[in-house]
Coordinates of C-alpha atoms and ligand atoms in Angstrom, one line a residue:
Chain A
M746 CA 89.6 105.9 81.7
G747 CA 92.2 107.7 83.7
R748 CA 94.3 106.9 86.8
L749 CA 94.8 109.2 89.8
L750 CA 97.9 108.0 91.8
I751 CA 98.1 109.2 95.4
L752 CA 101.4 109.0 97.2
G753 CA 100.9 108.8 101.0
A754 CA 98.0 107.6 103.1
G755 CA 98.1 110.0 106.0
I756 CA 95.5 112.6 106.8
A757 CA 95.9 114.3 103.4
G758 CA 96.5 111.4 101.1
H759 CA 93.7 109.2 102.6
T760 CA 91.2 112.1 102.5
A761 CA 92.1 112.7 98.9
A762 CA 91.7 109.0 98.0
M763 CA 88.3 108.7 99.7
H764 CA 86.9 111.8 98.1
A765 CA 88.3 111.1 94.6
R766 CA 87.0 107.5 94.7
H767 CA 83.6 108.8 95.8
R768 CA 83.5 111.4 93.1
L769 CA 84.9 109.5 90.1
P770 CA 82.9 107.0 88.0
A771 CA 84.2 103.4 88.4
A772 CA 85.9 103.5 85.0
H773 CA 88.5 105.7 86.5
E774 CA 91.1 104.3 88.9
V775 CA 92.3 105.8 92.2
V776 CA 95.5 104.1 93.4
V777 CA 97.3 104.7 96.7
V778 CA 100.9 104.1 97.5
S779 CA 102.1 104.3 101.1
P780 CA 105.0 102.5 102.9
N781 CA 103.0 101.9 106.2
S782 CA 100.3 99.3 106.3
Q783 CA 98.5 101.2 109.0
W784 CA 96.6 104.5 109.1
N785 CA 97.5 106.6 112.1
W786 CA 95.4 109.3 113.7
I787 CA 98.6 111.3 114.5
P788 CA 97.0 113.9 116.8
S789 CA 96.3 111.2 119.4
N790 CA 100.0 110.0 119.4
I791 CA 100.6 112.4 122.3
W792 CA 98.2 110.2 124.4
V793 CA 100.2 107.1 123.3
G794 CA 103.2 109.0 124.6
T795 CA 101.8 109.3 128.1
G796 CA 100.4 105.8 128.2
Y797 CA 96.8 107.1 128.1
M798 CA 96.2 105.2 124.8
K799 CA 97.8 102.2 123.2
P800 CA 99.1 102.3 119.6
E801 CA 96.2 100.0 118.5
Q802 CA 93.8 102.7 119.5
V803 CA 95.2 105.3 117.2
T804 CA 95.8 103.0 114.1
F805 CA 94.0 100.5 111.9
P806 CA 95.1 98.5 108.8
L807 CA 94.6 100.4 105.5
A808 CA 94.3 97.4 103.1
P809 CA 90.7 96.3 104.2
V810 CA 89.4 99.9 103.9
Y811 CA 90.9 100.3 100.4
Q812 CA 89.5 96.9 99.4
K813 CA 86.0 98.0 100.5
L814 CA 86.4 101.3 98.6
G815 CA 87.8 99.7 95.4
I816 CA 91.1 101.5 95.7
P817 CA 94.2 99.4 94.7
F818 CA 96.8 99.9 97.6
H819 CA 100.5 99.4 97.1
Q820 CA 102.4 99.1 100.4
A821 CA 105.4 100.8 99.0
R822 CA 107.5 104.0 99.1
A823 CA 107.6 106.3 96.2
V824 CA 111.2 106.9 95.1
S825 CA 111.1 109.0 91.9
V826 CA 108.6 110.9 89.7
H827 CA 109.0 110.7 85.9
P828 CA 106.5 113.3 84.6
D829 CA 107.5 112.9 81.0
G830 CA 107.7 109.1 81.1
S831 CA 110.7 107.3 79.7
P832 CA 111.7 106.0 76.3
E833 CA 110.2 102.6 77.2
R834 CA 107.1 104.0 78.9
P835 CA 105.6 107.1 77.3
K836 CA 103.1 107.9 80.0
P837 CA 104.2 109.7 83.2
F838 CA 105.0 107.3 86.1
V839 CA 106.3 107.0 89.6
T840 CA 108.9 104.4 90.6
V841 CA 108.0 102.7 93.9
E842 CA 109.8 100.3 96.2
Y843 CA 107.7 97.8 98.1
T844 CA 107.9 97.7 101.9
S845 CA 105.3 94.9 102.4
P846 CA 106.9 91.7 103.8
E847 CA 105.8 89.8 100.6
R848 CA 107.4 92.2 98.1
Q849 CA 110.0 93.9 100.3
G850 CA 112.6 95.7 98.1
Q851 CA 111.0 95.0 94.8
T852 CA 110.4 98.0 92.5
E853 CA 107.6 98.9 90.1
Q854 CA 106.7 101.8 87.8
L855 CA 103.1 103.0 88.4
E856 CA 101.7 105.1 85.6
Y857 CA 99.4 108.0 86.3
D858 CA 97.2 110.6 84.6
F859 CA 97.1 112.8 87.7
L860 CA 99.4 112.6 90.7
I861 CA 98.9 113.8 94.3
N862 CA 101.9 114.0 96.4
A863 CA 100.8 113.6 100.1
T864 CA 103.9 112.1 101.5
G865 CA 104.0 114.3 104.6
P866 CA 107.3 115.0 106.4
R867 CA 110.6 113.2 106.8
L868 CA 111.5 113.5 110.4
N869 CA 115.0 115.0 110.2
F870 CA 116.5 113.9 113.4
G871 CA 119.9 114.1 111.7
A872 CA 119.7 117.9 111.8
T873 CA 120.8 118.0 115.5
K874 CA 123.6 115.9 117.0
G875 CA 122.1 113.4 119.4
L876 CA 118.5 114.1 118.5
G877 CA 115.9 111.3 118.2
P878 CA 114.9 107.9 119.5
E879 CA 118.0 106.3 118.0
A880 CA 120.1 108.7 120.0
N881 CA 119.4 110.7 123.2
S882 CA 115.9 112.1 122.9
L883 CA 112.4 110.8 122.5
S884 CA 109.6 111.7 120.0
V885 CA 105.8 111.4 119.6
C886 CA 105.8 111.9 115.9
T887 CA 104.9 108.3 115.1
Y888 CA 102.9 105.8 117.2
G889 CA 106.0 103.7 117.5
H890 CA 108.0 106.6 118.8
A891 CA 105.2 107.5 121.1
A892 CA 105.0 104.0 122.6
H893 CA 108.7 104.1 123.3
T894 CA 108.3 107.5 124.9
A895 CA 105.5 106.2 127.1
A896 CA 107.8 103.5 128.4
A897 CA 110.6 106.0 129.2
L898 CA 108.0 108.3 131.0
K899 CA 106.9 105.3 133.1
T900 CA 110.5 104.6 134.1
S901 CA 110.9 108.3 135.0
I902 CA 107.7 108.2 137.1
E903 CA 108.9 105.1 138.9
R904 CA 112.1 106.9 139.8
M905 CA 110.1 109.8 141.2
K906 CA 108.0 107.4 143.2
R907 CA 111.2 106.1 144.7
G908 CA 112.0 109.8 145.7
E909 CA 114.4 110.7 142.9
P910 CA 113.8 114.1 141.4
Q911 CA 113.6 114.2 137.6
T912 CA 114.0 117.0 135.1
L913 CA 111.9 116.6 132.0
L914 CA 112.8 118.7 128.9
I915 CA 110.0 118.9 126.3
G916 CA 109.9 121.0 123.1
T917 CA 111.6 121.4 119.8
G918 CA 115.0 119.9 118.9
H919 CA 116.2 122.4 116.3
G920 CA 115.9 126.1 115.4
T921 CA 113.7 125.5 112.4
C922 CA 111.2 123.1 113.8
T923 CA 107.4 123.2 113.3
C924 CA 104.6 121.5 115.1
Q925 CA 105.1 123.3 118.4
G926 CA 101.4 122.6 119.2
A927 CA 102.1 118.8 119.4
A928 CA 105.0 119.3 121.8
F929 CA 102.9 121.7 123.8
E930 CA 100.1 119.1 124.1
Y931 CA 102.7 116.5 125.2
L932 CA 104.1 118.8 127.8
F933 CA 100.8 119.5 129.5
N934 CA 99.7 115.9 129.2
V935 CA 102.9 114.8 131.0
E936 CA 102.3 117.5 133.6
F937 CA 98.8 116.2 134.2
E938 CA 100.0 112.6 134.3
L939 CA 102.6 113.5 136.9
R940 CA 99.9 115.1 139.1
R941 CA 97.6 112.1 138.6
Q942 CA 100.4 109.8 139.7
G943 CA 101.2 111.9 142.7
V944 CA 104.8 112.8 141.8
R945 CA 104.5 116.3 140.4
D946 CA 106.6 117.7 143.3
K947 CA 109.5 115.5 142.2
A948 CA 109.5 116.8 138.6
R949 CA 111.0 119.9 137.1
L950 CA 109.4 120.5 133.8
I951 CA 111.2 122.7 131.2
W952 CA 109.8 123.8 127.8
I953 CA 112.4 124.6 125.2
S954 CA 111.3 126.1 121.9
N955 CA 112.4 127.9 118.8
E956 CA 109.4 130.2 119.1
A957 CA 110.6 133.8 119.9
E958 CA 107.8 133.9 122.5
L959 CA 105.5 131.5 124.1
G960 CA 102.1 131.1 122.3
D961 CA 103.6 131.6 118.8
F962 CA 102.8 128.1 117.6
G963 CA 104.4 128.9 114.2
M964 CA 101.5 131.1 113.4
G965 CA 102.9 134.3 114.8
G966 CA 100.6 133.8 117.7
M967 CA 97.1 135.2 117.7
F968 CA 95.1 137.9 119.3
I969 CA 91.9 137.2 121.0
R970 CA 89.3 139.2 122.9
R971 CA 89.2 138.4 126.6
G972 CA 88.2 140.4 129.7
G973 CA 87.7 143.7 127.8
Y974 CA 91.1 143.5 126.1
V975 CA 92.5 142.3 122.8
T976 CA 95.3 140.1 124.1
H977 CA 98.1 138.1 122.5
S978 CA 98.3 134.4 122.9
R979 CA 101.7 134.9 124.6
V980 CA 99.9 136.2 127.7
F981 CA 97.6 133.2 127.8
A982 CA 100.4 130.7 127.2
E983 CA 102.6 132.3 129.9
S984 CA 99.6 132.1 132.2
L985 CA 99.1 128.4 131.6
Y986 CA 102.8 127.6 132.0
T987 CA 103.0 129.5 135.2
E988 CA 99.8 128.0 136.6
R989 CA 101.1 124.5 135.8
G990 CA 104.6 125.3 137.1
V991 CA 106.5 124.9 133.8
E992 CA 109.7 126.8 133.2
W993 CA 110.3 128.0 129.6
I994 CA 113.2 128.6 127.3
T995 CA 112.2 130.4 124.1
G996 CA 114.1 131.5 121.0
A997 CA 116.3 128.4 121.3
H998 CA 118.1 126.4 118.7
V999 CA 119.1 123.0 120.2
K1000 CA 122.5 122.2 118.8
E1001 CA 123.3 119.0 120.6
V1002 CA 121.3 116.6 122.7
G1003 CA 123.3 114.5 125.2
A1004 CA 122.2 111.7 127.4
R1005 CA 121.8 114.1 130.4
E1006 CA 122.5 117.5 129.0
S1007 CA 121.6 119.5 125.9
I1008 CA 123.3 122.5 124.4
Y1009 CA 121.3 125.3 122.8
E1010 CA 121.9 128.7 121.2
T1011 CA 119.6 131.6 122.0
L1012 CA 118.5 134.5 119.8
D1013 CA 121.0 136.7 121.7
G1014 CA 123.8 134.4 120.5
D1015 CA 124.5 132.8 123.9
E1016 CA 125.4 129.2 124.1
R1017 CA 123.8 127.5 127.1
S1018 CA 123.1 124.1 128.4
V1019 CA 120.2 122.4 130.2
S1020 CA 120.4 119.1 132.2
H1021 CA 117.6 116.6 131.9
D1022 CA 116.7 113.0 132.8
F1023 CA 114.0 112.8 130.1
A1024 CA 113.9 114.7 126.8
M1025 CA 111.1 114.7 124.3
L1026 CA 112.2 117.0 121.5
L1027 CA 110.5 117.2 118.1
P1028 CA 112.7 117.1 115.0
P1029 CA 112.6 119.6 112.1
F1030 CA 110.7 118.4 109.0
T1031 CA 111.8 118.2 105.4
G1032 CA 110.1 116.6 102.4
V1033 CA 110.6 112.8 102.0
G1034 CA 113.3 113.3 99.3
L1035 CA 111.5 112.2 96.1
K1036 CA 113.6 112.6 93.0
A1037 CA 112.4 113.6 89.6
F1038 CA 113.7 112.6 86.1
D1039 CA 112.9 113.7 82.6
R1040 CA 112.2 111.4 79.7
A1041 CA 116.0 111.0 79.0
G1042 CA 116.7 110.2 82.6
T1043 CA 118.3 113.5 83.5
E1044 CA 117.5 114.6 87.0
I1045 CA 115.0 117.4 87.2
T1046 CA 114.3 117.3 91.0
T1047 CA 114.8 121.1 91.4
D1048 CA 112.0 121.7 88.8
L1049 CA 109.5 119.9 91.1
F1050 CA 110.9 120.3 94.6
A1051 CA 112.3 123.1 96.8
P1052 CA 115.7 122.6 98.4
N1053 CA 113.9 121.4 101.6
H1054 CA 112.4 118.6 99.4
F1055 CA 108.8 119.9 99.7
M1056 CA 107.0 120.1 96.4
L1057 CA 106.7 123.4 94.5
V1058 CA 103.1 124.4 93.8
D1059 CA 101.2 127.6 92.8
A1060 CA 102.7 129.7 95.6
D1061 CA 104.8 132.9 95.1
Y1062 CA 108.3 131.7 96.0
R1063 CA 110.1 134.9 95.3
K1064 CA 112.3 136.0 98.1
K1065 CA 110.5 138.7 100.1
S1066 CA 111.1 140.4 103.4
Y1067 CA 108.6 139.9 106.3
D1068 CA 107.0 143.3 105.5
E1069 CA 106.5 142.3 101.9
W1070 CA 104.7 139.1 102.7
S1071 CA 101.1 138.9 101.4
P1072 CA 98.2 136.4 101.7
A1073 CA 98.5 136.1 97.9
D1074 CA 101.8 134.3 98.3
W1075 CA 100.1 131.2 99.6
P1076 CA 99.0 128.5 97.1
E1077 CA 95.3 128.1 96.2
T1078 CA 95.2 125.0 94.0
Y1079 CA 98.4 123.1 95.0
Q1080 CA 99.2 122.4 91.3
S1081 CA 102.8 122.1 90.2
P1082 CA 103.6 125.1 87.9
K1083 CA 105.8 123.0 85.6
Y1084 CA 103.6 119.8 85.5
P1085 CA 99.9 120.6 85.7
S1086 CA 98.9 117.0 86.3
I1087 CA 100.9 117.0 89.6
F1088 CA 99.6 118.3 92.9
A1089 CA 101.0 118.3 96.5
V1090 CA 98.8 118.6 99.6
G1091 CA 99.3 118.4 103.4
I1092 CA 102.8 118.8 104.7
A1093 CA 104.2 117.8 101.3
F1094 CA 103.8 121.1 99.6
A1095 CA 106.5 123.8 99.9
P1096 CA 105.1 126.9 101.8
P1097 CA 106.3 130.2 100.2
H1098 CA 107.7 131.4 103.6
P1099 CA 107.1 131.1 107.3
I1100 CA 104.1 132.6 109.0
S1101 CA 106.0 133.7 112.2
K1102 CA 108.5 136.5 111.6
P1103 CA 111.8 134.9 110.8
M1104 CA 114.5 135.6 113.4
T1105 CA 118.2 134.9 113.5
S1106 CA 120.5 134.9 116.4
T1107 CA 123.2 137.4 116.7
K1108 CA 125.5 134.7 115.3
G1109 CA 123.3 134.4 112.2
T1110 CA 121.6 131.1 113.2
P1111 CA 118.0 131.0 112.0
I1112 CA 115.7 130.4 115.0
F1113 CA 112.0 130.5 114.1
P1114 CA 109.2 128.1 113.6
T1115 CA 108.5 126.9 110.0
P1116 CA 104.8 127.1 109.1
P1117 CA 102.5 124.4 110.7
R1118 CA 100.2 122.5 108.4
T1119 CA 97.8 120.9 110.8
G1120 CA 95.2 118.2 110.2
M1121 CA 92.1 120.3 109.4
P1122 CA 93.7 122.4 106.6
S1123 CA 95.6 119.3 105.3
G1124 CA 92.2 117.5 105.0
V1125 CA 90.5 120.5 103.4
M1126 CA 93.2 121.0 100.7
A1127 CA 93.3 117.3 100.0
R1128 CA 89.5 117.2 99.5
Q1129 CA 89.5 120.3 97.2
V1130 CA 92.4 119.0 95.1
A1131 CA 90.8 115.5 94.8
L1132 CA 87.5 117.1 93.7
N1133 CA 89.3 119.4 91.2
I1134 CA 91.2 116.4 89.7
A1135 CA 88.0 114.3 89.5
D1136 CA 86.4 117.2 87.5
M1137 CA 89.3 117.4 85.2
M1138 CA 89.4 113.6 84.7
T1139 CA 85.7 113.5 83.8
G1140 CA 85.9 116.5 81.5
R1141 CA 83.8 118.7 83.8
A1142 CA 86.7 121.2 84.1
T1143 CA 90.0 121.8 82.3
A1144 CA 91.7 123.5 85.3
P1145 CA 91.3 123.4 89.0
T1146 CA 88.2 125.4 90.1
R1147 CA 88.1 125.0 93.9
K1148 CA 90.6 126.8 96.0
A1149 CA 92.0 126.1 99.5
S1150 CA 94.5 128.8 100.4
L1151 CA 95.7 128.9 104.0
A1152 CA 95.2 132.7 103.8
H1153 CA 91.5 132.3 103.3
M1154 CA 90.9 129.3 105.5
G1155 CA 90.1 128.9 109.1
A1156 CA 91.2 126.2 111.4
A1157 CA 90.2 124.8 114.7
C1158 CA 93.0 123.5 116.9
I1159 CA 92.3 121.6 120.1
A1160 CA 95.5 121.2 122.2
S1161 CA 95.0 118.7 124.9
A1162 CA 96.3 119.8 128.3
G1163 CA 95.3 116.7 130.4
A1164 CA 93.4 113.6 129.5
S1165 CA 90.5 112.8 131.9
V1166 CA 86.7 112.8 131.4
F1167 CA 86.0 114.8 134.6
N1168 CA 89.1 116.9 135.3
G1169 CA 91.0 117.0 132.0
S1170 CA 91.4 120.1 129.9
A1171 CA 92.4 121.4 126.5
V1172 CA 93.1 124.7 124.9
A1173 CA 90.5 125.1 122.2
M1174 CA 91.4 127.6 119.6
T1175 CA 89.9 128.7 116.3
V1176 CA 91.7 131.0 113.9
Y1177 CA 90.6 132.8 110.8
P1178 CA 92.5 133.1 108.6
I1179 CA 95.4 130.7 109.3
V1180 CA 97.8 133.0 107.5
P1181 CA 97.4 136.5 109.1
D1182 CA 96.3 139.3 106.7
F1183 CA 97.5 142.6 108.1
K1184 CA 95.9 144.6 105.2
T1185 CA 92.4 143.4 105.9
Y1186 CA 92.8 143.2 109.7
P1187 CA 95.6 145.8 110.4
D1188 CA 95.7 145.5 114.2
T1189 CA 95.5 141.8 114.7
G1190 CA 96.0 140.1 111.3
R1191 CA 92.9 138.0 111.9
E1192 CA 89.2 138.3 112.2
L1193 CA 88.6 138.6 116.0
R1194 CA 85.0 137.3 115.7
Y1195 CA 86.4 133.9 114.5
T1196 CA 89.7 133.9 116.4
T1197 CA 89.1 132.5 119.8
G1198 CA 90.7 130.5 122.6
E1199 CA 89.6 129.0 125.9
V1200 CA 90.9 126.5 128.4
G1201 CA 88.5 123.9 129.8
L1202 CA 87.2 120.4 130.1
A1203 CA 85.0 120.9 127.1
G1204 CA 88.1 121.0 124.9
H1205 CA 89.1 117.6 126.2
W1206 CA 85.7 116.2 125.3
V1207 CA 86.0 117.7 121.8
K1208 CA 89.5 116.3 121.3
H1209 CA 88.2 112.9 122.4
A1210 CA 85.1 113.1 120.2
L1211 CA 87.3 114.1 117.2
H1212 CA 89.6 111.0 117.9
Y1213 CA 86.6 108.7 117.4
A1214 CA 84.9 110.7 114.6
F1215 CA 88.0 110.9 112.5
I1216 CA 88.9 107.2 112.9
Y1217 CA 85.3 106.3 112.1
K1218 CA 85.5 108.5 109.0
A1219 CA 88.9 107.2 107.9
K1220 CA 87.5 103.6 108.0
A1221 CA 85.0 104.7 105.4
N1222 CA 82.1 103.7 107.7
P1223 CA 78.5 104.6 106.6
L1224 CA 77.9 108.4 106.2
W1225 CA 81.7 109.1 106.5
R1226 CA 81.2 112.2 104.3
A1227 CA 79.1 113.7 107.0
V1228 CA 82.2 114.1 109.2
P1229 CA 83.9 117.3 108.0
E1230 CA 87.7 117.4 107.4
Chain B
M1228 CA 102.5 126.4 141.3
P1229 CA 106.0 127.7 142.1
L1230 CA 106.6 130.5 144.6
R1231 CA 106.6 133.7 142.6
K1232 CA 109.8 135.6 142.7
P1233 CA 110.3 139.1 141.5
F1234 CA 111.9 139.4 138.0
E1235 CA 111.6 135.7 137.3
Q1236 CA 109.6 134.7 134.3
S1237 CA 106.7 133.3 136.3
Y1238 CA 106.3 136.5 138.3
Y1239 CA 104.4 138.4 135.6
P1240 CA 101.8 136.3 133.8
P1241 CA 98.2 136.6 134.9
L1242 CA 97.0 133.6 136.9
P1243 CA 93.4 132.2 136.9
T1244 CA 91.5 132.8 140.0
R1245 CA 89.9 129.9 141.9
W1246 CA 86.6 130.9 140.4
T1247 CA 88.0 130.7 136.8
R1248 CA 89.6 127.4 137.5
Y1249 CA 86.3 126.1 139.0
W1250 CA 84.3 126.9 135.8
R1251 CA 86.9 125.1 133.7
T1252 CA 85.7 121.8 135.1
N1253 CA 82.2 122.6 136.1
I1254 CA 80.3 119.9 134.2
P1255 CA 77.1 121.8 133.2
W1256 CA 79.0 124.9 132.2
Q1257 CA 81.5 122.8 130.2
F1258 CA 78.7 121.0 128.5
L1259 CA 77.5 124.3 127.2
R1260 CA 81.0 125.2 126.2
F1261 CA 81.2 121.8 124.4
L1262 CA 78.1 122.7 122.4
L1263 CA 79.5 126.1 121.6
L1264 CA 82.9 124.8 120.6
N1265 CA 81.2 122.5 118.1
V1266 CA 79.3 125.4 116.7
K1267 CA 82.6 127.4 116.4
M1268 CA 84.3 124.5 114.7
L1269 CA 81.4 124.1 112.2
R1270 CA 81.7 127.8 111.5
M1271 CA 85.4 127.2 110.6
V1272 CA 84.4 124.3 108.4
R1273 CA 81.9 126.6 106.6
K1274 CA 84.6 129.1 106.0
H1275 CA 86.4 126.9 103.5
Ligands
FAD2396 C1 102.6 114.3 117.5 C2 101.8 115.1 116.6 C3 100.5 115.6 117.0 C4 99.7 116.4 116.2 N1 98.6 116.9 116.7 C5 97.8 117.5 115.8 C6 96.5 118.0 116.3 O1 96.1 117.9 117.5 N2 95.7 118.6 115.4 C7 96.0 118.8 114.1 O2 95.3 119.4 113.4 N3 97.2 118.4 113.7 C8 98.1 117.8 114.5 N4 99.3 117.4 114.0 C9 99.7 117.6 112.6 C10 99.0 116.6 111.7 O3 99.4 115.3 112.2 C11 99.5 116.8 110.3 O4 98.9 118.1 109.9 C12 99.0 115.8 109.3 O5 99.4 114.5 109.7 C13 99.5 116.1 107.9 O6 99.0 115.2 107.1 P1 99.8 114.6 105.8 O7 98.9 113.7 105.2 O8 100.4 115.8 105.1 O9 101.1 113.9 106.5 P2 101.1 112.5 107.3 O10 99.9 112.4 108.0 O11 102.4 112.4 107.9 O12 101.1 111.4 106.1 C14 102.1 111.2 105.2 C15 101.9 109.8 104.5 O13 102.8 109.7 103.5 C16 103.4 108.4 103.7 N5 104.7 108.4 103.0 C17 105.9 108.8 103.6 N6 106.9 108.7 102.6 C18 106.3 108.2 101.5 C19 106.8 107.9 100.2 N7 108.1 108.0 99.9 N8 106.0 107.4 99.3 C20 104.6 107.3 99.6 N9 104.1 107.6 100.8 C21 105.0 108.0 101.7 C22 103.4 108.1 105.1 O14 103.6 106.7 105.5 C23 102.0 108.7 105.5 O15 101.0 107.7 105.2 C24 100.2 116.6 114.9 C25 101.4 116.2 114.4 C26 102.2 115.4 115.3 C27 103.5 114.9 114.8

């Protein structure tokens, strides 16, 4: 009998737990550790942030689902990994600290045979002075943040209804942010909501982003066929921003967020400021900061984790210039090179390098998006890793056999641009591969047949349908496996 | 939509015509697009 220990119960960790439990005979244990008692369908947090949904509609308690599936659940935060065990405990283990009200602050050592790190991001608001809900800006990264943001938006709308003009600044709060797609969705949902509430003429909407150009989304943008041309997503993005009356500031590293004014540096090295009454700015991400120790208790964190605290896996981490990047740099099995029983999936693994071309300002400040790891690829890699581990635990394989490289994987992204059944819209995109391959597709980096984008109401219906489908699946309701990742 | 002023950022991007905007919320057409989007997404799923 073996034990698979999974750290994190987000999109990646929960998917891994469900597939591993389904695949493994009952004699093997699947155990989940996560500090939050709730599961959250994060892509719908943007709708909580406009008041279109309530936090209860995007969350559900994890414990009953894990009880139904026969998965022991520890509501706790992993603190350190001990891959060689300790003198008292010869097996590898993870030290966890409980966050549940009954066991708050208690620690325990949980042994494992295989470990999946799916701890997602730490929201690094500290990277920019004044950034974050504890300071001067808002966020939609968690359902709690999003609910707080919805209340602030409501106040702003009330002011506009009283005739006060408002400036709303939405985007990324640091030069190295990722997840531009989420901020983009929030921007256009706010714009839609302002129109719905009849106050659009009172609002100045400004997008601020570390993307060198609109439509980059941390993927270096994409080319699609439209109207007899092969056109870059920048053109479509600029069209949408113009159509909806949104101004944009790109290539910006936000240095300081004040209560009414923020300061940013641009790629040309200028320092500028922008005034605002409302600011929703996403933070940069790092890993959650797990530590690692060897048998003697000596710290070996750098053997397992990159300096940004994401976990090192089977990627090619050698320093390379943009021109030297290759699809082969991207991990395939997500296995730790030093400790083969450890894997990292979702946002928790360390990407080898960005996808967008790295840019620095004339003052040397890095201003470019770090690579996005969206829901679909996070779920796919989690499933593949869980199935590989299940095969290794049952003796069907001695090494991972399934691969899930972002350089050979496609993704569908539905970016909501207004929530309404009859006049809402979304930008529906598919890309293949996620990481562009300029050797195979020299002109565009991607397969044009599978790289598409369109704006319309259908995208909103899809986004809505996915909301229900993924929550249905995550609750492990009957036939959950029929819903793809 | 803001007034377009020469050399400002919103002066250059292509804007959808009324016709394009109409089809974006035309229910029967969007229903077809919905079916097609599902096919496209399944194609992506199959490519893993
Ligand atoms: C506002 C927003 C909107 C988004 N919209 C979309 C979208 O429309 N489509 C899309 O594809 N993607 C979207 N994304 C991205 C998507 O949410 C991520 O790709 C996905 O959540 C990554 O999954 P994950 O499991 O790696 O991380 P998460 O989902 O963040 O899960 C991490 C888990 O680890 C737990 N954890 C944290 N610390 C510890 C610890 N020390 N020990 C144990 N557990 C820990 C957390 O509680 C959580 O359960 C969006 C992201 C944001 C922020």
